[in-house]
PDB file of C-alpha atoms in Angstrom:
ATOM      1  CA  UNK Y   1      21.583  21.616 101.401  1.00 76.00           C
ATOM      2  CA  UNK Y   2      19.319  20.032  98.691  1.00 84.00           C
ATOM      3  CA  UNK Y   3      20.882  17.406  96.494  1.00 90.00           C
ATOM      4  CA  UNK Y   4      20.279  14.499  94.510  1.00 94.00           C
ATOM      5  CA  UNK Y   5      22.163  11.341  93.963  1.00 96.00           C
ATOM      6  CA  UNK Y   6      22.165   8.885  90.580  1.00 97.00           C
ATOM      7  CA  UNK Y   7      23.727   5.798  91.498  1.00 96.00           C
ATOM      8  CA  UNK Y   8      24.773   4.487  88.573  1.00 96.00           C
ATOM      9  CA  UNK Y   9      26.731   6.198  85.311  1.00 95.00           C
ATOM     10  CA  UNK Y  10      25.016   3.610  83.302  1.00 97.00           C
ATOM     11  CA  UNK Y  11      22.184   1.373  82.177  1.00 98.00           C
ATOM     12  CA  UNK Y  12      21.423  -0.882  79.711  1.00 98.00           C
ATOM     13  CA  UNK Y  13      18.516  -2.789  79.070  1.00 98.00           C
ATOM     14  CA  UNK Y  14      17.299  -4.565  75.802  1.00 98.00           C
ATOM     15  CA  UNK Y  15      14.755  -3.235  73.742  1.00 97.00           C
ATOM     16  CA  UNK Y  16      11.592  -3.755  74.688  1.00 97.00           C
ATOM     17  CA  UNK Y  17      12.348  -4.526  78.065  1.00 98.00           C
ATOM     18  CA  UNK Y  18      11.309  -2.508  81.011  1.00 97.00           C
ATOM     19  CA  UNK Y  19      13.732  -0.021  82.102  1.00 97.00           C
ATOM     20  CA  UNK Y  20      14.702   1.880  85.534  1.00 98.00           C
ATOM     21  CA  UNK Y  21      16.890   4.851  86.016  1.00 98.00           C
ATOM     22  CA  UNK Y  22      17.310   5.570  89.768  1.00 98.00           C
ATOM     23  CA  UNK Y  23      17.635   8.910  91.765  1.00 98.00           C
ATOM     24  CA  UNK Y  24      18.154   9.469  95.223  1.00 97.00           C
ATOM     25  CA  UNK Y  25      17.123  12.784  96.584  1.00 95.00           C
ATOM     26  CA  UNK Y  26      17.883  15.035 100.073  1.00 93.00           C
ATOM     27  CA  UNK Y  27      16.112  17.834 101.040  1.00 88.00           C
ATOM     28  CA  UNK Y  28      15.105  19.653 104.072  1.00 85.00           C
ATOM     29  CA  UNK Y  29      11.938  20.547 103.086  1.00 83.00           C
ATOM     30  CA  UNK Y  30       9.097  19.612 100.405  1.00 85.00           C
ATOM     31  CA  UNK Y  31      10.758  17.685  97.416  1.00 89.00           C
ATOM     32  CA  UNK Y  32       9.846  18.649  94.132  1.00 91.00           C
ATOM     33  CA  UNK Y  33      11.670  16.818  91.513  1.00 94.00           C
ATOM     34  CA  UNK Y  34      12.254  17.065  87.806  1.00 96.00           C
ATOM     35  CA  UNK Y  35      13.307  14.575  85.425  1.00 97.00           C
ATOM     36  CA  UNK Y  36      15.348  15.718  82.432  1.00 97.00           C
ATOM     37  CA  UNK Y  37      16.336  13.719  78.953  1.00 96.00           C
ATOM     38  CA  UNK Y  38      19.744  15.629  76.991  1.00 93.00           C
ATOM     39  CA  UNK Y  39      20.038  13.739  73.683  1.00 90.00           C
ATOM     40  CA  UNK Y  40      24.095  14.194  72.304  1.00 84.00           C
ATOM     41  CA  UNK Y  41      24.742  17.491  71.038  1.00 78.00           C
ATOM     42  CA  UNK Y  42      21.021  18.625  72.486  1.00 81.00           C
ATOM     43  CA  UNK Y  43      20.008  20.866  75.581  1.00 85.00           C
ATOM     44  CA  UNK Y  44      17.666  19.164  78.342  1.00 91.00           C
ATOM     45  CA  UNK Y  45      14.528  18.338  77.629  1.00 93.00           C
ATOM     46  CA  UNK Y  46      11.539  18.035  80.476  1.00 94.00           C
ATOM     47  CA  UNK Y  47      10.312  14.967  80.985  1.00 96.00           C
ATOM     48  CA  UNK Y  48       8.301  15.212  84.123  1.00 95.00           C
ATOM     49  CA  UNK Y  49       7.872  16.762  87.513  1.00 94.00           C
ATOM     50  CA  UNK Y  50       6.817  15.930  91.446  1.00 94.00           C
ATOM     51  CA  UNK Y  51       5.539  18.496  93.379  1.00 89.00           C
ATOM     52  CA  UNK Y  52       2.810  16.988  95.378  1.00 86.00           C
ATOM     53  CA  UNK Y  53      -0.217  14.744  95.049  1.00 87.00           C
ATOM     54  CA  UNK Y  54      -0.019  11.272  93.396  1.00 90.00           C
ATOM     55  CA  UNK Y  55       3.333   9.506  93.588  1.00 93.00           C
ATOM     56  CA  UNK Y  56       3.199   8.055  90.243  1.00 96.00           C
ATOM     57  CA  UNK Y  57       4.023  10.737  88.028  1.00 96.00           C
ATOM     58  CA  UNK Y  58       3.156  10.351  83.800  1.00 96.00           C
ATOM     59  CA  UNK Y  59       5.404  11.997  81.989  1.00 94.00           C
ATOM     60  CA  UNK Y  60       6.668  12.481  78.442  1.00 91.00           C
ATOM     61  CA  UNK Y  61       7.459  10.079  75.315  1.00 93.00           C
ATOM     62  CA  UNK Y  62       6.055   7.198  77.917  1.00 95.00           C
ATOM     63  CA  UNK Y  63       7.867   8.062  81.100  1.00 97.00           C
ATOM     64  CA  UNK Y  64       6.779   7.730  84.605  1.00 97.00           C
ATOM     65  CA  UNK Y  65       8.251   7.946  87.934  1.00 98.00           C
ATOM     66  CA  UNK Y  66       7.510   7.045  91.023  1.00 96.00           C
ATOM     67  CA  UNK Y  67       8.223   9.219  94.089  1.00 96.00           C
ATOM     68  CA  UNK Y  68       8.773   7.262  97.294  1.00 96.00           C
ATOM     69  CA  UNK Y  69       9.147   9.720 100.201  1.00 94.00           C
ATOM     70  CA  UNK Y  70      10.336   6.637 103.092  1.00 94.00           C
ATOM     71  CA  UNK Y  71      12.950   5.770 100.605  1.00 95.00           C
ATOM     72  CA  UNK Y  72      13.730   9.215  99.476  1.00 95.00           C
ATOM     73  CA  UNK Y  73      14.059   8.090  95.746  1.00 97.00           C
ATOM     74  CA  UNK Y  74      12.388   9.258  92.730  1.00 97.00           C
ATOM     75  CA  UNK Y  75      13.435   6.291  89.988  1.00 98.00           C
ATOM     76  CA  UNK Y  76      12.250   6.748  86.427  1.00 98.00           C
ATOM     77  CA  UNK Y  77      10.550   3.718  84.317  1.00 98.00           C
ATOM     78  CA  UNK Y  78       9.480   2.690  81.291  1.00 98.00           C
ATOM     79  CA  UNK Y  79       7.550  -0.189  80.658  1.00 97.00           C
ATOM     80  CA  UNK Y  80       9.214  -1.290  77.651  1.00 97.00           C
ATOM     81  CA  UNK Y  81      12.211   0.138  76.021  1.00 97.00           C
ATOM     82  CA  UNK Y  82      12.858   1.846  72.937  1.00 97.00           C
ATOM     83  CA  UNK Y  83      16.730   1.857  71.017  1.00 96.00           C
ATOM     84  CA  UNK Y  84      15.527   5.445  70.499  1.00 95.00           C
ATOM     85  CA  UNK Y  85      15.703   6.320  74.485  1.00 96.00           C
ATOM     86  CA  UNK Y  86      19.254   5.964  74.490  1.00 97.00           C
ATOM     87  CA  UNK Y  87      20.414   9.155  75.883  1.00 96.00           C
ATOM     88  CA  UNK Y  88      21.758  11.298  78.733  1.00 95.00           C
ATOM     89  CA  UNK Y  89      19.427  11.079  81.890  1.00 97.00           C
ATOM     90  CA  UNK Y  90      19.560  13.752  84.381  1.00 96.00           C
ATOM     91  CA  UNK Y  91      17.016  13.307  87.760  1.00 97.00           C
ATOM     92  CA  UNK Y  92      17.177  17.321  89.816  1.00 95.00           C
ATOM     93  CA  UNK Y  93      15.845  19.218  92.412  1.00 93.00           C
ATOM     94  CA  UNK Y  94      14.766  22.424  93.212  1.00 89.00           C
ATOM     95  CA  UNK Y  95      16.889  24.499  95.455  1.00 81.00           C
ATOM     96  CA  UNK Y  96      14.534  25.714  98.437  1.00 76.00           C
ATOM     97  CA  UNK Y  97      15.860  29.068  98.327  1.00 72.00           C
ATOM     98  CA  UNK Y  98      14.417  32.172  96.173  1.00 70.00           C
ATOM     99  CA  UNK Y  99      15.934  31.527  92.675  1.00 72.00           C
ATOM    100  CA  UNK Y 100      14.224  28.780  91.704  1.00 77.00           C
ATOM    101  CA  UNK Y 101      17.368  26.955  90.638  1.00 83.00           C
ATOM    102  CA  UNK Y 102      17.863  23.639  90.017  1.00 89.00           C
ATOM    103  CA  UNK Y 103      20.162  21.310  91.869  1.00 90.00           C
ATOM    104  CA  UNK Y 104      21.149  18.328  89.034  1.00 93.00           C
ATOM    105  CA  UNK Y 105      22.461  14.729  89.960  1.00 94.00           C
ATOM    106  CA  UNK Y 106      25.570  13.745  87.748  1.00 93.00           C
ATOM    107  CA  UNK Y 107      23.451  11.676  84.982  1.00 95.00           C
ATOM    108  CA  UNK Y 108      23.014   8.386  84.182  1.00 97.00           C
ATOM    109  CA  UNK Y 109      23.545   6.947  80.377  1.00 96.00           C
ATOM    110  CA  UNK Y 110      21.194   4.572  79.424  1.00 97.00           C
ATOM    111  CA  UNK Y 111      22.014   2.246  76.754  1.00 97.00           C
ATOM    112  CA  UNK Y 112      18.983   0.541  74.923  1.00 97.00           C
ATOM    113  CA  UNK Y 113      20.289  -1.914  72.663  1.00 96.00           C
ATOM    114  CA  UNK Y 114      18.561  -3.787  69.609  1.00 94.00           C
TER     115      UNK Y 114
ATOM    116  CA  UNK C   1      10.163  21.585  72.121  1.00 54.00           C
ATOM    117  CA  UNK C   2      10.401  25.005  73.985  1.00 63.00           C
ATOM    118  CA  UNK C   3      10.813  28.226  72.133  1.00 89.00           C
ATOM    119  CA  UNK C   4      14.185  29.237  73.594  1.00 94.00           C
ATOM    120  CA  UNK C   5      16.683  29.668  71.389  1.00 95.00           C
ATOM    121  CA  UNK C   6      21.017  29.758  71.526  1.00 96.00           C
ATOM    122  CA  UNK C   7      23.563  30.983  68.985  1.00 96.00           C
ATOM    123  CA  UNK C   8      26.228  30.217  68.113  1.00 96.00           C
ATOM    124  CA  UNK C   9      25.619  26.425  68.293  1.00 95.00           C
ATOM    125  CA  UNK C  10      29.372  25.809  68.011  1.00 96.00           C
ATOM    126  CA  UNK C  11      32.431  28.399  68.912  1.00 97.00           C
ATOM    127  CA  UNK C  12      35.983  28.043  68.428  1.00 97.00           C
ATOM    128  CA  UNK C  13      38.139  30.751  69.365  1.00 96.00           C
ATOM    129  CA  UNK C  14      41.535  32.250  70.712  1.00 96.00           C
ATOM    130  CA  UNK C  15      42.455  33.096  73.982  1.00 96.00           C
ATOM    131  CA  UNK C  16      41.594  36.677  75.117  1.00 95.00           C
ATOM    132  CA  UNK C  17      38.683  37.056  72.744  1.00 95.00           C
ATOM    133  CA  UNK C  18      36.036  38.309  73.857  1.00 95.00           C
ATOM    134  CA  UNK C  19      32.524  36.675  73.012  1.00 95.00           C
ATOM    135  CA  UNK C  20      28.517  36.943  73.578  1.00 97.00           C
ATOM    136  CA  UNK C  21      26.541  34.280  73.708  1.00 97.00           C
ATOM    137  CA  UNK C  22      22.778  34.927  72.781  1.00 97.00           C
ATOM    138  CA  UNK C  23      19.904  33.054  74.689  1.00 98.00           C
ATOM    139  CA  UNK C  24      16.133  34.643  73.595  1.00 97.00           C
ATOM    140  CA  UNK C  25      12.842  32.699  74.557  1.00 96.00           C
ATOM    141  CA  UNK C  26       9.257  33.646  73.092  1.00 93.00           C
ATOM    142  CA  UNK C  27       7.625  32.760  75.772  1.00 90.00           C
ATOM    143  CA  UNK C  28       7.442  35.501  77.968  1.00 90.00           C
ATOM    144  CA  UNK C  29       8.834  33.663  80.525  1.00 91.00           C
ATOM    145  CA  UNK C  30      10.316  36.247  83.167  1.00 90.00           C
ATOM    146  CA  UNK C  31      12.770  34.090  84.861  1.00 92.00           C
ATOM    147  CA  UNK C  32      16.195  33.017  83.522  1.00 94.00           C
ATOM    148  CA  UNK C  33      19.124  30.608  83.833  1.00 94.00           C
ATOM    149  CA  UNK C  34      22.396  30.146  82.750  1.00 96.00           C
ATOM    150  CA  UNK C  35      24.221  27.150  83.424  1.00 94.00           C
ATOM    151  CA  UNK C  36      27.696  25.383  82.506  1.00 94.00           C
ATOM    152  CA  UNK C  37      28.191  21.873  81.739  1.00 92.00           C
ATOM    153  CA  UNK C  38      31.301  19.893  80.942  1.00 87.00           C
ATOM    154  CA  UNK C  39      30.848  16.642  78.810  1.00 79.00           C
ATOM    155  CA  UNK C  40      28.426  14.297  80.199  1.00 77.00           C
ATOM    156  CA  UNK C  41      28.428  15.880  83.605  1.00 83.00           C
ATOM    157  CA  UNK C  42      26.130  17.423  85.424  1.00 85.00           C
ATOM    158  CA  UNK C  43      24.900  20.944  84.999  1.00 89.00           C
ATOM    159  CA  UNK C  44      26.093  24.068  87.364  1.00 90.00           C
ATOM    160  CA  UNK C  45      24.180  27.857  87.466  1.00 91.00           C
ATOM    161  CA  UNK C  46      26.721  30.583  86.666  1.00 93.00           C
ATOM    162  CA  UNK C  47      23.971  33.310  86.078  1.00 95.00           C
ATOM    163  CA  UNK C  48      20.426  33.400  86.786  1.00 93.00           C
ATOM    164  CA  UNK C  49      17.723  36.725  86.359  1.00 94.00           C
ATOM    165  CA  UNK C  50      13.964  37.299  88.024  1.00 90.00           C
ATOM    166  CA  UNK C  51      12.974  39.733  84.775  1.00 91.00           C
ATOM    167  CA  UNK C  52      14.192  43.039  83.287  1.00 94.00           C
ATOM    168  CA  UNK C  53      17.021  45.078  85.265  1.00 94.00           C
ATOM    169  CA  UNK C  54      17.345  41.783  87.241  1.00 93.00           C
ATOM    170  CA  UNK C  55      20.736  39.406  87.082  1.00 94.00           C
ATOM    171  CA  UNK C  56      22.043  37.442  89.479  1.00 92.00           C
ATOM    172  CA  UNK C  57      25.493  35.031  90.146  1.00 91.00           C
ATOM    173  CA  UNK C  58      24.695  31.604  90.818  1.00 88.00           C
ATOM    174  CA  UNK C  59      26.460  28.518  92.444  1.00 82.00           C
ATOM    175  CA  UNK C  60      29.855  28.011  90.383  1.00 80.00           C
ATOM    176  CA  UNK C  61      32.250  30.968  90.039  1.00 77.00           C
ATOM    177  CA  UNK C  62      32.365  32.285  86.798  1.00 80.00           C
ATOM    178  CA  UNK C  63      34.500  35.084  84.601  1.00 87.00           C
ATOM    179  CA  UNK C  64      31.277  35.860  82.418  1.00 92.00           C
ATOM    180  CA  UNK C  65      28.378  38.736  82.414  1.00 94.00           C
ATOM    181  CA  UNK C  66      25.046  38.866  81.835  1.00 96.00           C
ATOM    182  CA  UNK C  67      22.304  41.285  81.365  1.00 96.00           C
ATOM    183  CA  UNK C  68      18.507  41.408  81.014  1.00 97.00           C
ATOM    184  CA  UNK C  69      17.170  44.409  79.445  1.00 97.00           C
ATOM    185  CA  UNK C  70      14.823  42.478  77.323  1.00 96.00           C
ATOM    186  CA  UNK C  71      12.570  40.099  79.117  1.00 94.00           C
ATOM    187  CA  UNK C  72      13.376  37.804  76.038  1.00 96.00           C
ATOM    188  CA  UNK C  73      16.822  38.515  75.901  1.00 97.00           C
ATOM    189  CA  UNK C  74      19.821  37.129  78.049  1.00 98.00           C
ATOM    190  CA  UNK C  75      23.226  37.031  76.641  1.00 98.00           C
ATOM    191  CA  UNK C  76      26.430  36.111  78.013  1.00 96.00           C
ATOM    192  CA  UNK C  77      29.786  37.803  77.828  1.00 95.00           C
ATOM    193  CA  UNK C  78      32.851  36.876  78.348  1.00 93.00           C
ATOM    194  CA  UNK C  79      35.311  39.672  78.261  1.00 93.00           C
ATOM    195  CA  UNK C  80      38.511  37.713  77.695  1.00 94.00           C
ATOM    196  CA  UNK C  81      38.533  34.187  76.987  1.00 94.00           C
ATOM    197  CA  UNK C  82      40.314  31.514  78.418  1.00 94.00           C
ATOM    198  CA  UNK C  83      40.834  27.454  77.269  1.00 95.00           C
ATOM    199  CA  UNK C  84      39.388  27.045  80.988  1.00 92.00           C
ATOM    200  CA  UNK C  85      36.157  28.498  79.628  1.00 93.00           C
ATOM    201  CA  UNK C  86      35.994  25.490  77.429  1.00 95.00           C
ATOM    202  CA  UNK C  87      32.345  23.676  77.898  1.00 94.00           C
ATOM    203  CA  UNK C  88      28.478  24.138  77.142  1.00 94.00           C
ATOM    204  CA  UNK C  89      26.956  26.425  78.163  1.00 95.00           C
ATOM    205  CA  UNK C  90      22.837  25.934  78.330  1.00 95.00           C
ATOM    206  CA  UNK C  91      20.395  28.522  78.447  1.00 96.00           C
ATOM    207  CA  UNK C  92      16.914  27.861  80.202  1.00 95.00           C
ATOM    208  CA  UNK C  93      13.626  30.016  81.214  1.00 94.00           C
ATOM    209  CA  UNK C  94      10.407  29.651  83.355  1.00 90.00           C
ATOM    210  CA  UNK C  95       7.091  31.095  83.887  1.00 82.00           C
ATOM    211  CA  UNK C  96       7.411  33.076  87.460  1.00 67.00           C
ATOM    212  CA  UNK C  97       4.712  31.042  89.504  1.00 66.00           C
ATOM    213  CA  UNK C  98       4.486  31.801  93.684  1.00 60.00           C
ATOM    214  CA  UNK C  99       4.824  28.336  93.845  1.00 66.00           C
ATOM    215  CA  UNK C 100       7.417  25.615  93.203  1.00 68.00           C
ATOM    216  CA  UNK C 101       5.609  24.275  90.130  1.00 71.00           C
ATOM    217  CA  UNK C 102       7.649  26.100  87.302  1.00 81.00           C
ATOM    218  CA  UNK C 103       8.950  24.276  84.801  1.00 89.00           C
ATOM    219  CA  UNK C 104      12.471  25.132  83.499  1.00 92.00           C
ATOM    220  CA  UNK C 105      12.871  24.956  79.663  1.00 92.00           C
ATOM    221  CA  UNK C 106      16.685  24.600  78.005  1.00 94.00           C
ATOM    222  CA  UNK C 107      17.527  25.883  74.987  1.00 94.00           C
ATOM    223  CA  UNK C 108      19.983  23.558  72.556  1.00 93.00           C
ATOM    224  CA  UNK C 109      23.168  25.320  74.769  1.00 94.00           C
ATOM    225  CA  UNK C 110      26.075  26.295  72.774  1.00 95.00           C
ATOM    226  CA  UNK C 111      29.504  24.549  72.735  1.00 94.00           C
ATOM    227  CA  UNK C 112      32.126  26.564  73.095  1.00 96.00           C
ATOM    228  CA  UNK C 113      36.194  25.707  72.922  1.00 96.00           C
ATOM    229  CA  UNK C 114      38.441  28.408  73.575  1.00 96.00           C
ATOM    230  CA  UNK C 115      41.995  27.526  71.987  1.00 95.00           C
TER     231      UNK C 115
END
């Protein structure tokens, strides 16, 4: 069965530092990942996606991530921080059946502070 | 932001109400997901549809109903309400590709407490 694993609840960092939010994945087949951003009292917003092909991925608002198939992870960066990243990070697969579904981690909180 | 759209935001009610909550997207999108979340966990599919006439039950049991007889339309009913229904409940759609490519798009998701 597909899952994905975020290792830690939270993160904080200092503004303008860089940042890392990690994600573990396991799959039996391909891996395409999704990272998603949920601001408080928001629904999930796309950030970016790996289905194949380069395994830095550019995303949104300054957001990469870089897929890493030996260590199974797919960790999300940001060079340098912003106070207004603070939110509800949420790293998923797809299911590798027919719905399409997706399978999310448990989040991770990251904490930017001033 | 996507063009997918949830109402009520916010719902307080009794038990044994029953409710609908509305999910509509403008982008044509044909497929469609349904999902409960509990406070800063992680999200679950209850319901999930491929287009019109289409609904399906996803991963986590669930008292609710769906339907899809709009392609933009997918509400949510819950017959009789229950303080275990308590959570949020998010709404999302994508673009049917052949491939695994499609992006899913959430709506704001509506929080519902059921007294």
């Amino acid at each position: 069965a597909q899952s994905v694993a975020q290792p830690e609840d939270q993160v904080n960092v200092a503004e303008g530092n860089p940042l890392t939010v990690k994600c573990t994945y396991s799959v039996s087949g391909n891996p395409y990942l999704f990272w998603y951003v949920q601001y408080p009292n928001r629904g999930l917003q796309f950030l970016l996606k790996y289905i194949t092909g380069d395994n830095l991925v550019k995303g949104s608002y300054g957001f990469e991530a870089e897929f890493n198939k030996s260590q199974t992870s797919f960790h999300l960066k940001k060079p340098s921080a912003l106070v207004s990243d603070s939110a509800l990070y949420f790293c998923a697969v797809r299911d590798d059946g027919n719905t399409g579904k997706l399978i999310f981690g448990q989040g991770t909180t990251l904490q930017v502070k001033p | 932001e996507a063009d997918i759209y949830q109402t009520p935001r916010y719902l307080v009610i009794g038990t044994g109400k029953k409710i609908t909550l509305e999910c509509s997207q403008t982008m044509g999108h044909d497929k469609m997901y349904w999902y409960q979340q509990d406070p800063g966990m992680e999200l679950h599919l209850i319901h999930y549809s491929y287009g019109v006439n289409s609904t399906e039950k996803g991963d986590l049991s669930s008292e609710s109903t769906v339907s899809r007889i709009r392609t933009e339309h997918f509400p949510l009913t819950l017959e009789s309400a229950r303080p275990s229904h308590t959570s949020q409940y998010l709404c999302a759609s994508s673009e049917w590709t052949s491939g695994p490519g499609d992006t899913q798009y959430f709506g704001p998701g509506t929080r519902l407490t059921v007294l």
